[in-house]
PDB file of C-alpha atoms in Angstrom:
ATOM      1  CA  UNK Q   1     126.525  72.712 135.008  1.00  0.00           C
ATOM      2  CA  UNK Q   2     125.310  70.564 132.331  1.00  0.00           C
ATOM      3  CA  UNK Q   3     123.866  72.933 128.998  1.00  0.00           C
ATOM      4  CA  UNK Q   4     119.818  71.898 128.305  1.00  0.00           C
ATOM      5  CA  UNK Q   5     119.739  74.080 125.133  1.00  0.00           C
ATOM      6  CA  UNK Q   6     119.410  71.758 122.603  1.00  0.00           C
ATOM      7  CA  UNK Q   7     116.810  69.903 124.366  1.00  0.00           C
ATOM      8  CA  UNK Q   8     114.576  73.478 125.169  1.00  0.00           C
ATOM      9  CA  UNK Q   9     111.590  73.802 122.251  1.00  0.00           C
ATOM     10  CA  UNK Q  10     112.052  76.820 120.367  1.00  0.00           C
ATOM     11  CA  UNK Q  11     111.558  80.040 122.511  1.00  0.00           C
ATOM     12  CA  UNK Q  12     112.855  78.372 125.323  1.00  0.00           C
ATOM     13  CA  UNK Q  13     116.029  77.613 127.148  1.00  0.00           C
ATOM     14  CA  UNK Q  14     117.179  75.825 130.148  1.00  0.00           C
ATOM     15  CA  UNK Q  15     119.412  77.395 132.641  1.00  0.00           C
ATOM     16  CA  UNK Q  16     120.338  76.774 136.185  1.00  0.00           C
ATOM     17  CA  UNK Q  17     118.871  79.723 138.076  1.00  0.00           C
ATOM     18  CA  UNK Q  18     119.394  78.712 141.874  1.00  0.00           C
ATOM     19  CA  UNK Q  19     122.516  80.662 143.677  1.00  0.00           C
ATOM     20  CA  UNK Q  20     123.115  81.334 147.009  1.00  0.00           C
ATOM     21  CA  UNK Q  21     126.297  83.260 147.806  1.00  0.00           C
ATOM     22  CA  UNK Q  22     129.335  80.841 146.290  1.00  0.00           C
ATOM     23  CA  UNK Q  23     127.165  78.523 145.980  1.00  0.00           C
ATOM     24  CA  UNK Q  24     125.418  77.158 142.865  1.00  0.00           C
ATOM     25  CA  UNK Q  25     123.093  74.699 142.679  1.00  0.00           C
ATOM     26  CA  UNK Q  26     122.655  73.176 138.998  1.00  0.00           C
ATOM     27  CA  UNK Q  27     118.789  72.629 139.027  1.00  0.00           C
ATOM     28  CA  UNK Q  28     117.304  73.755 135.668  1.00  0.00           C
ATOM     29  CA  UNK Q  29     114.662  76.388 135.041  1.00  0.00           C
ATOM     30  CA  UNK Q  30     112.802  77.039 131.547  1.00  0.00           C
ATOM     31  CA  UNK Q  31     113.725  80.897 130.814  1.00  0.00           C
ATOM     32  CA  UNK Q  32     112.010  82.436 127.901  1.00  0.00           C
ATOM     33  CA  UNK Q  33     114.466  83.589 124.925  1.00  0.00           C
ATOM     34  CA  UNK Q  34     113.700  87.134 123.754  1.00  0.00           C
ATOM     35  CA  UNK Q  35     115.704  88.747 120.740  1.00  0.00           C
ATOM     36  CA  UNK Q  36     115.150  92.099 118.503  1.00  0.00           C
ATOM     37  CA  UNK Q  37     112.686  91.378 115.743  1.00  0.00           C
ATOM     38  CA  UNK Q  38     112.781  94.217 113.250  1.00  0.00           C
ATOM     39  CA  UNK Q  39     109.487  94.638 111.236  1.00  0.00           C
ATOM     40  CA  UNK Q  40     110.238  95.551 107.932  1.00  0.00           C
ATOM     41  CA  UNK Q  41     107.456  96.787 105.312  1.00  0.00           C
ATOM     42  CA  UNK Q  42     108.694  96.839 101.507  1.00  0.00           C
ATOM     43  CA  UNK Q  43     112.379  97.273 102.629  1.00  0.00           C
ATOM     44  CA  UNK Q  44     111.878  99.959 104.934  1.00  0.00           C
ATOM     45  CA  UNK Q  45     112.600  99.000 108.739  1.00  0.00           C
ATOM     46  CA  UNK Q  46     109.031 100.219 110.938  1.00  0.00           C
ATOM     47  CA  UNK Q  47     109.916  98.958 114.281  1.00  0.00           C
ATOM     48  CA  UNK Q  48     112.034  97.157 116.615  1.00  0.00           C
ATOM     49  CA  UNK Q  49     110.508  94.804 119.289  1.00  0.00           C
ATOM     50  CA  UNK Q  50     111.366  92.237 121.779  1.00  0.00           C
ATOM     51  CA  UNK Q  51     110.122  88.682 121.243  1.00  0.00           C
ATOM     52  CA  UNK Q  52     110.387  85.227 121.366  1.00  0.00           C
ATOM     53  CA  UNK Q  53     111.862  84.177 118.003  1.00  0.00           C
ATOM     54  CA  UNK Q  54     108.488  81.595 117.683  1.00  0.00           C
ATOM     55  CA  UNK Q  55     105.222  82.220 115.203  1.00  0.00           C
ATOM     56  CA  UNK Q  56     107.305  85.386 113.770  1.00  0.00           C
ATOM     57  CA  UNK Q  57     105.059  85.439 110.919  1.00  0.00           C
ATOM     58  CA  UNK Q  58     102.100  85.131 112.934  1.00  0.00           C
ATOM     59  CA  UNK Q  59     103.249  87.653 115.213  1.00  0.00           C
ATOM     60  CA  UNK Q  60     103.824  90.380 112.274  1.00  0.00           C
ATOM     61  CA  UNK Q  61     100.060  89.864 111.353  1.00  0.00           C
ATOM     62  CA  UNK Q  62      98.833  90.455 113.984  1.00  0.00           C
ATOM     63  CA  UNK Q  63     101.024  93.335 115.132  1.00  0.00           C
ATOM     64  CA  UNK Q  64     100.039  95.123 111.206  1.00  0.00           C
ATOM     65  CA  UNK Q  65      96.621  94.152 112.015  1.00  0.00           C
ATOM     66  CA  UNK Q  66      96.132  95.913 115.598  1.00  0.00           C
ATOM     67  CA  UNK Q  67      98.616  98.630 114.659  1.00  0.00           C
ATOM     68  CA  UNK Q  68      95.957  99.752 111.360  1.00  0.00           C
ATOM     69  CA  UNK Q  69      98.797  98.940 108.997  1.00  0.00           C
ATOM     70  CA  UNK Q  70      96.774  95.967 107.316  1.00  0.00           C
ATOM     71  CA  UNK Q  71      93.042  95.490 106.946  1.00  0.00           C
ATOM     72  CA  UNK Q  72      93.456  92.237 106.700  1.00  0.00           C
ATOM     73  CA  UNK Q  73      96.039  89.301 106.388  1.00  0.00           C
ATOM     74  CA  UNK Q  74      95.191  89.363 102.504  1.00  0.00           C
ATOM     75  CA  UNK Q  75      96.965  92.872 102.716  1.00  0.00           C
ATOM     76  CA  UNK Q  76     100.171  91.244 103.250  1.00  0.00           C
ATOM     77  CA  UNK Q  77     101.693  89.479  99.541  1.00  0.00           C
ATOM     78  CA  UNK Q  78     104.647  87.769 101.160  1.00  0.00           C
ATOM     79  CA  UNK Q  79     106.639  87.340 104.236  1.00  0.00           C
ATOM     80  CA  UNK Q  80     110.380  86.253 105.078  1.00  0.00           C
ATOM     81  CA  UNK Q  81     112.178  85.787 108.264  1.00  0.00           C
ATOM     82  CA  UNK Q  82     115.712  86.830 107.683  1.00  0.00           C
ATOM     83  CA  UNK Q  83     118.445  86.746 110.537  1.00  0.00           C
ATOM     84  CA  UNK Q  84     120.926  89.194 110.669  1.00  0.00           C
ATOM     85  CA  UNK Q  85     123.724  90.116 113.358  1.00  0.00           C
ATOM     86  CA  UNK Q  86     121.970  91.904 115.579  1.00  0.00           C
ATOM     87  CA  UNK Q  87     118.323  89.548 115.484  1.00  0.00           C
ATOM     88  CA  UNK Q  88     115.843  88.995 113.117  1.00  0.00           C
ATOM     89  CA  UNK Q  89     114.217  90.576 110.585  1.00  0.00           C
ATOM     90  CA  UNK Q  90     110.671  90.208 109.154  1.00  0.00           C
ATOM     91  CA  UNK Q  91     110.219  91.358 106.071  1.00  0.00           C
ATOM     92  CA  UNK Q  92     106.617  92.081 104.720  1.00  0.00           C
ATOM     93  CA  UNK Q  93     105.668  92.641 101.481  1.00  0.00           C
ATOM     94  CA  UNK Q  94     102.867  95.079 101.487  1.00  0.00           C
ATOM     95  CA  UNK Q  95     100.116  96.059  98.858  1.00  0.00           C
ATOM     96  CA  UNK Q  96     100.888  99.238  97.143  1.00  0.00           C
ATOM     97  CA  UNK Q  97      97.641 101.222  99.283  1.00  0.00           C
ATOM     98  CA  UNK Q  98      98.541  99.342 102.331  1.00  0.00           C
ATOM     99  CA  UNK Q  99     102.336 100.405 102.114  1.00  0.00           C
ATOM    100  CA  UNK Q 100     101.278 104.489 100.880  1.00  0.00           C
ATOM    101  CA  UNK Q 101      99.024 104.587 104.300  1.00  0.00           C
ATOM    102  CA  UNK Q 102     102.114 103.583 106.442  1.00  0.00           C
ATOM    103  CA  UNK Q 103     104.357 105.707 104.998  1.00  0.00           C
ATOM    104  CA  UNK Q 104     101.526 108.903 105.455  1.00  0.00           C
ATOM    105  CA  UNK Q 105     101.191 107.916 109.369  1.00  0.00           C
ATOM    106  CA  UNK Q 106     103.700 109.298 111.841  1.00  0.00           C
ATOM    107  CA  UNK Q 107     105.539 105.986 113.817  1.00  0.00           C
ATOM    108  CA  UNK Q 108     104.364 106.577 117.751  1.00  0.00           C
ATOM    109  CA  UNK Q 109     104.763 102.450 118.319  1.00  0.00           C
ATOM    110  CA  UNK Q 110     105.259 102.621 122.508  1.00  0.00           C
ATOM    111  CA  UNK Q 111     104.677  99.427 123.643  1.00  0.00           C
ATOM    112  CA  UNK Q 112     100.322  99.325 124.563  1.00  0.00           C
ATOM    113  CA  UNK Q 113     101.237  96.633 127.151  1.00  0.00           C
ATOM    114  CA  UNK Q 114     104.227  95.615 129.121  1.00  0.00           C
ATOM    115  CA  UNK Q 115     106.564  97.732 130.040  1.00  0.00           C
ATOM    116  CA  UNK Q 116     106.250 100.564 126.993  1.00  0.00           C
ATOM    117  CA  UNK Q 117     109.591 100.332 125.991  1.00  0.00           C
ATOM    118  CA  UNK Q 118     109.192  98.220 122.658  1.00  0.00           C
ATOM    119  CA  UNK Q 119     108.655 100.505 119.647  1.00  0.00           C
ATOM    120  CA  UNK Q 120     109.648 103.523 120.992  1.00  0.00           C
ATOM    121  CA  UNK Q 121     111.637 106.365 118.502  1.00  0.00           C
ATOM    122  CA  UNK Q 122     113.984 107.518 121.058  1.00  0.00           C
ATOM    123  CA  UNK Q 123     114.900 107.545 124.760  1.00  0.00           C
ATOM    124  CA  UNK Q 124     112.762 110.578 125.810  1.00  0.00           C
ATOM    125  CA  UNK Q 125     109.723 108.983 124.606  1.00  0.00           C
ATOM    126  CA  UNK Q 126     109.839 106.862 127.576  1.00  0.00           C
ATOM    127  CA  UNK Q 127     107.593 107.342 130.008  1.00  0.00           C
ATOM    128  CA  UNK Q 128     105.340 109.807 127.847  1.00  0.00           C
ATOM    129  CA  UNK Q 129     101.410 109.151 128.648  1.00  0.00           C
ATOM    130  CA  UNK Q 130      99.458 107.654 125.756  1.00  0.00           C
ATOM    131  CA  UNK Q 131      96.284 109.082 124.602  1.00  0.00           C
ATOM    132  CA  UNK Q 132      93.425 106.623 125.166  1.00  0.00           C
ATOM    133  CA  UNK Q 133      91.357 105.016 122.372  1.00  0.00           C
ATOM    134  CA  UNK Q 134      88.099 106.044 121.623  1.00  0.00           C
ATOM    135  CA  UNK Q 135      85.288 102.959 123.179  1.00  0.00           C
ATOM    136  CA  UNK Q 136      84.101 101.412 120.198  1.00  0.00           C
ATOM    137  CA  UNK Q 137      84.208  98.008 120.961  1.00  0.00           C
ATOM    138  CA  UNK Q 138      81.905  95.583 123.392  1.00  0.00           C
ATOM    139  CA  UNK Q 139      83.114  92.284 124.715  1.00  0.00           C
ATOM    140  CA  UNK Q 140      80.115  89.328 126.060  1.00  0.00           C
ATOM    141  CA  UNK Q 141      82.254  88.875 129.053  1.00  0.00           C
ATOM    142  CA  UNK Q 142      81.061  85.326 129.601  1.00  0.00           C
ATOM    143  CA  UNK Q 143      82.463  84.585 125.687  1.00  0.00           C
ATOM    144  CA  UNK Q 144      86.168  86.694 127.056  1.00  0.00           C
ATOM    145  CA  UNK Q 145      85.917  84.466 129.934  1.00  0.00           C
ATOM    146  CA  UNK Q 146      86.110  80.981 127.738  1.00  0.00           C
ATOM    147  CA  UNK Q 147      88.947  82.177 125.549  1.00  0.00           C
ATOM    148  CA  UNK Q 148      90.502  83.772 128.565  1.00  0.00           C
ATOM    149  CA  UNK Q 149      91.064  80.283 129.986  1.00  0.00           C
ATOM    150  CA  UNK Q 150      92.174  78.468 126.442  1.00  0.00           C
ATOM    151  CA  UNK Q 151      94.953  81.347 125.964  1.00  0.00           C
ATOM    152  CA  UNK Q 152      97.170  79.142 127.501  1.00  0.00           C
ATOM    153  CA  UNK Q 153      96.673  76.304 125.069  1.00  0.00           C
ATOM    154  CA  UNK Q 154      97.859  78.093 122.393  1.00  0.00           C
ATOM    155  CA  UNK Q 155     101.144  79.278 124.385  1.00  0.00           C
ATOM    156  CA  UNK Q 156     103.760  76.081 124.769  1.00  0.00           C
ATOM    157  CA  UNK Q 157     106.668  78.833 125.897  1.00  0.00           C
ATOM    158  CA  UNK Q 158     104.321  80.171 128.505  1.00  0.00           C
ATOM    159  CA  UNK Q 159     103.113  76.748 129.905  1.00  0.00           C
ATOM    160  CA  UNK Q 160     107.070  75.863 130.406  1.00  0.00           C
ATOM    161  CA  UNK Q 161     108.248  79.427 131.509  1.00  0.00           C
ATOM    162  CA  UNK Q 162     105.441  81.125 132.994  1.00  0.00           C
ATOM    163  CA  UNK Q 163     106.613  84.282 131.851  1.00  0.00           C
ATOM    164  CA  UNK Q 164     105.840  85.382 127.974  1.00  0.00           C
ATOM    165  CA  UNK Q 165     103.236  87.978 127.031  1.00  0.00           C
ATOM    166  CA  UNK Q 166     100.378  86.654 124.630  1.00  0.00           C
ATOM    167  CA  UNK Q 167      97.823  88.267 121.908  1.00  0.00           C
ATOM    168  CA  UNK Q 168      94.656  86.873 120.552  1.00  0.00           C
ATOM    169  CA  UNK Q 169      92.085  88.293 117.640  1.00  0.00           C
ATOM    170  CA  UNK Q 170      88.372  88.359 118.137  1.00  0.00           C
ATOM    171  CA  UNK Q 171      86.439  88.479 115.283  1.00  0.00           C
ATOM    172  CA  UNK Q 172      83.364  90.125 114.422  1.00  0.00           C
ATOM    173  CA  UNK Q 173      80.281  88.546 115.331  1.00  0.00           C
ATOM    174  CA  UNK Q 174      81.428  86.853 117.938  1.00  0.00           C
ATOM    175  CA  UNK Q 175      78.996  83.604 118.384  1.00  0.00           C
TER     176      UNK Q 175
END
């Protein structure tokens, strides 16, 4: 079976995927590559989460951002991507309010989406319910309709795999 890694874009990876009993049949598939990213504010590891290792910095914005850690990306004075044996590790410089607010709240991180396994503290906590959010937000649905279908666009390990999760951020007013 030949190897199609270093040929795969970044977040990707080809693999031969068809089996049938003894019987292999080298015909390659694009697989999505996951790995631990730790998030990591001021030297203090928050949270632990599954991802493609693609747009990390991009993905720690927005994560601070819908998570209430950040106000806004301004809140955030520096970023590094560091590997380290067991994945990667983004580490986020933080304002000095920005970083005191985190460090007040109490980490509940289960996964919103997905299967609700990323962020959780421990084992038990899987499965738990988790408490709706209050409605304070209202969507023109024919505006979520057109970004709906240019999601994809923006996703080049989603086009190839079919198979990765994806985020976007509205912002207020919405034209």
């Amino acid at each position: 079976m030949s190897d199609h890694q270093n040929s795969s874009p970044e977040g990707a990876i080809s693999h031969a995927v068809w089996t049938r009993g003894c019987l292999t049949q080298s015909k390659p598939d694009m697989l999505a590559t996951e790995v631990p990213v730790a998030l990591v504010y001021n030297g203090i590891s928050h949270v632990v989460m599954m991802t493609t290792p693609k747009d990390l910095e991009q993905f720690a914005i927005g994560f601070s951002l819908s998570e209430g850690i950040i106000e806004c990306p301004q809140d955030i004075y520096g970023m590094d991507v560091v590997p380290s044996c067991n994945g990667l590790e983004v580490q986020i410089e933080l304002s000095s309010r920005r970083f005191m607010g985190l460090k007040e709240r109490r980490r509940a991180l289960a996964g919103r989406t997905g299967c609700g396994v990323c962020g959780v503290e421990q084992l038990n906590d899987i499965g738990k319910p988790i408490t709706p959010l209050p409605f304070t937000q209202t969507f023109n649905l024919a505006n979520l309709d057109r970004a709906l279908k240019h999601l994809s666009d923006f996703q080049p390990v989603g086009q190839l795999t079919g198979c990765t999760h994806a985020a976007a951020w509205r912002c207020r007013p919405v034209n």
